[in-house]
Coordinates of C-alpha atoms in Angstrom, one line a residue:
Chain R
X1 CA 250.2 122.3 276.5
X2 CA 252.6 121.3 279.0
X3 CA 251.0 120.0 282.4
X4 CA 253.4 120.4 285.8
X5 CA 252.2 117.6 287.2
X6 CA 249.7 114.9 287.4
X7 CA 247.4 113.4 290.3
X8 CA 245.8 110.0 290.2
X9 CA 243.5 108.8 293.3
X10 CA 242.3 105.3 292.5
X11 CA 239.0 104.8 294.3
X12 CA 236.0 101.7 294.3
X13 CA 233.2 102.7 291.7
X14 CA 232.1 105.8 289.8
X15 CA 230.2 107.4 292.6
X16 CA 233.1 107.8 295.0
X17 CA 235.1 109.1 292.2
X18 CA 233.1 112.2 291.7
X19 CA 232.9 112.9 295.3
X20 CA 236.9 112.5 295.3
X21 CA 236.9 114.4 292.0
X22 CA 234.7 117.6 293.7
X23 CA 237.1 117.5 296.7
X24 CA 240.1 117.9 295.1
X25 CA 238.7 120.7 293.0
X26 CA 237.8 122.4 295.8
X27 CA 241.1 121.7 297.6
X28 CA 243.4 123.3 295.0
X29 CA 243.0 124.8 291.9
X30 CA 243.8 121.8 289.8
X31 CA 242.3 120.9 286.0
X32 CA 239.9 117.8 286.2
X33 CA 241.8 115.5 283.3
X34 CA 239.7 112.3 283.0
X35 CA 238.6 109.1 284.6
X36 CA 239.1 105.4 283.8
X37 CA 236.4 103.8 285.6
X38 CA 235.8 99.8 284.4
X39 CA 232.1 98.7 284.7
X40 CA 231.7 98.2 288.8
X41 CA 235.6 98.2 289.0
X42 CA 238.0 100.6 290.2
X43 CA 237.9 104.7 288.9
X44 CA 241.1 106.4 288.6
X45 CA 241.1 110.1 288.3
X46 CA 243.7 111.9 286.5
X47 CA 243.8 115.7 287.4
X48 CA 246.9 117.9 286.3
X49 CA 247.9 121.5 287.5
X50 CA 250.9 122.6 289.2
X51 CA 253.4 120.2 291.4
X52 CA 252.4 122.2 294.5
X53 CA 248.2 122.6 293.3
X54 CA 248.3 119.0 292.3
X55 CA 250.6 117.6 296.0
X56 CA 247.9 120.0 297.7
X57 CA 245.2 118.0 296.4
X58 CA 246.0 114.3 296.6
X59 CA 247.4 115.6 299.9
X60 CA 243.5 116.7 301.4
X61 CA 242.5 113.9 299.7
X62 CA 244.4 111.7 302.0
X63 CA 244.1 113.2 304.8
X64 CA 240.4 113.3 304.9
X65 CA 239.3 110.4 303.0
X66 CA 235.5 111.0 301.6
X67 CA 235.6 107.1 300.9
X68 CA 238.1 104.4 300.9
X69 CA 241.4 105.9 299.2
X70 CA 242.7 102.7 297.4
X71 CA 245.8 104.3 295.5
X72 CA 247.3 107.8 295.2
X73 CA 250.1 109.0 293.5
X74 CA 251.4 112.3 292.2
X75 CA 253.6 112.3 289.0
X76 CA 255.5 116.0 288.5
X77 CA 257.0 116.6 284.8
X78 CA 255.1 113.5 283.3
X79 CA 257.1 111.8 280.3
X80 CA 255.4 113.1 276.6
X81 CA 254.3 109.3 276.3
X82 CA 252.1 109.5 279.7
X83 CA 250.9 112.5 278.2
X84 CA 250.3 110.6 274.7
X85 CA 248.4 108.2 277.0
X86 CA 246.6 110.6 278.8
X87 CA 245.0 112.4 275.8
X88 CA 244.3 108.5 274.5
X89 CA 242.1 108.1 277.5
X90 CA 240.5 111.7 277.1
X91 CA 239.3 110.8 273.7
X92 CA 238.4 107.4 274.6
X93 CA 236.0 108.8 277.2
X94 CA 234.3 111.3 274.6
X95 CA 232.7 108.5 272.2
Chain Y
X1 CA 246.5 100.8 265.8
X2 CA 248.8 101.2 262.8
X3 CA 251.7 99.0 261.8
X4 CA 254.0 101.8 263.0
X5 CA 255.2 98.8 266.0
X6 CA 256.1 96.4 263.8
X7 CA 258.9 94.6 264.6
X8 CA 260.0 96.1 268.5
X9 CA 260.5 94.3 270.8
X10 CA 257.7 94.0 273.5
X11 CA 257.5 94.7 277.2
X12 CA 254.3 94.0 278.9
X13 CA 254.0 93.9 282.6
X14 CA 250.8 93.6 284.4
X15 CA 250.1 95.0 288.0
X16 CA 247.7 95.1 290.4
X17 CA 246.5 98.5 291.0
X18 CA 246.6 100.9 287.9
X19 CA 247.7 104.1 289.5
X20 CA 250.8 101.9 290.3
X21 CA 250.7 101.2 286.8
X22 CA 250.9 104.9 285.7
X23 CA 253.8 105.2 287.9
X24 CA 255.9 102.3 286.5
X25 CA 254.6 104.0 283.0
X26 CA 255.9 107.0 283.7
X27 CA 259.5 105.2 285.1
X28 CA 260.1 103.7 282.1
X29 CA 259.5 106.2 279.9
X30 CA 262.2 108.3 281.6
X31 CA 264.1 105.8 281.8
X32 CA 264.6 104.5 278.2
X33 CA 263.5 105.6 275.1
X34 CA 260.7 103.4 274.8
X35 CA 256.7 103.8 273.3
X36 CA 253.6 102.9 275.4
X37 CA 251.8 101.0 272.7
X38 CA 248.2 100.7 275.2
X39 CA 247.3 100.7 278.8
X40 CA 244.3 98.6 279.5
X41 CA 242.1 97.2 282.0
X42 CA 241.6 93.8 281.3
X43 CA 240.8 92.6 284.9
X44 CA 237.7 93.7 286.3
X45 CA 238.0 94.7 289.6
X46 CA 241.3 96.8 289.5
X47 CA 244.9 95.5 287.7
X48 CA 245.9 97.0 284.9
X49 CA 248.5 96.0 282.0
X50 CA 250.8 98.2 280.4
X51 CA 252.7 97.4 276.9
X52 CA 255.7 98.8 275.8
X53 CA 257.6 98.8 272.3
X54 CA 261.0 99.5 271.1
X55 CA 264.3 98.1 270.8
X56 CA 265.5 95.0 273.0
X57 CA 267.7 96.6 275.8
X58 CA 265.3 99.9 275.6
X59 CA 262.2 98.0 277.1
X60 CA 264.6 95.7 279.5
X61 CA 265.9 98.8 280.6
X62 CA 262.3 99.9 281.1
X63 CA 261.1 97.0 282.7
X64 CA 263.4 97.2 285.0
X65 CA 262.6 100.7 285.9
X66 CA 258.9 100.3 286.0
X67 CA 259.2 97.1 288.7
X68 CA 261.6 98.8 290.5
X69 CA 258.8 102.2 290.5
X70 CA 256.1 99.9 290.8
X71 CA 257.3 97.6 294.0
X72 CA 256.2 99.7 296.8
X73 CA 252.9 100.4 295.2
X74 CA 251.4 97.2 294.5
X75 CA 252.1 93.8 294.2
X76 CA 253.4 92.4 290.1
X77 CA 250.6 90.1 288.4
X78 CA 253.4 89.7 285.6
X79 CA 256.0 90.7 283.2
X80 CA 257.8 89.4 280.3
X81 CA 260.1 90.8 277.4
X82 CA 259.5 89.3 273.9
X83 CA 262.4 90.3 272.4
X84 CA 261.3 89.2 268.8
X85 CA 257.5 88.9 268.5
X86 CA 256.1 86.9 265.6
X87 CA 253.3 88.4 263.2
X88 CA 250.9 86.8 265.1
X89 CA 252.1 88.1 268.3
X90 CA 251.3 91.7 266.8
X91 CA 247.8 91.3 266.1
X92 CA 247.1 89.6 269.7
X93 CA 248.6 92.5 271.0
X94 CA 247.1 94.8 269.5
X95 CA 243.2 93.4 269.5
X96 CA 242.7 94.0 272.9
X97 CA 243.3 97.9 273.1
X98 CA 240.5 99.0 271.9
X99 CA 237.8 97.1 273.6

């Protein structure tokens, strides 16, 4: 399936990242991807919608921090291989 | 990871926040026609590394593009281009993806 656009918010530690992660769900109506979290380290959260759904999120996100933001980004018509990547990490996360 | 890399060239840049990473991943793949072989989080607290295969000017082309994407993020740990990798070189590369 084609995805518009992605969002990634990099935050400290697996806790923050779900509060992040129920914020931006509530803020637009984006699709919760995945998250890379490394033991203790920093979680990045992939969530993919829209351009405008996905800028809306990162967006609130940013403008009222739950927790320290340490890295946003939005990427709009992501490359196949970010894609390929993406779906990597999904199934990585599901063992 | 299969054998389907043999041979490419190799790209691997490291930076040190990986939602920069993504960013630069995403640069390059627009910019050449290159394959993200693994992305991985070798360093604890946040850096990332990405590696990239395919032919020689295809991932300088791409290296260029992701530093130039990744600049403003965060700060480059490193990068190099193996043009020619040896056998060996293909079996570290590929032993740390899936840790």
């Amino acid at each position: 399936m084609g995805y518009g656009a992605f969002g990634l918010v990099e935050v400290l530690g697996e806790a923050n990242a779900v509060l992040v992660t129920d914020q931006m769900l509530k803020a637009a109506d984006v699709v919760y991807e995945t998250q890379d979290t490394k033991c203790g380290g920093h979680a990045l959260i992939f969530v993919s919608g829209s351009v405008s759904a996905v800028k809306a999120a990162v967006e609130s996100v940013s403008e009222f921090p739950v927790c320290k933001i340490f890295n946003s980004a939005v990427i709009s018509n992501p490359s196949e291989e970010m894609v390929k990547i993406v779906e990597e990490f999904k199934l990585r996360r599901k063992k | 990871m299969d054998g389907q890399y043999k041979g490419m060239a190799i790209g691997v840049f490291e930076l040190d926040s990986e939602c920069a990473c993504f960013v630069a991943l995403d640069a390059a793949a627009k910019t050449a026609d290159v394959k993200i072989q693994a992305v991985e989080r070798n360093r604890l607290s946040a850096g990332a590394c990405v590696k990239m295969r395919g032919s020689v000017s295809d991932v300088k082309a791409a290296m260029e593009a992701a530093l130039e994407a990744a600049r403003p993020m965060a700060n480059i740990v490193s990068h190099t281009v193996i043009a020619a990798p040896a056998a060996d070189t293909e079996t570290a590369i590929e032993m740390t993806i899936h840790k």
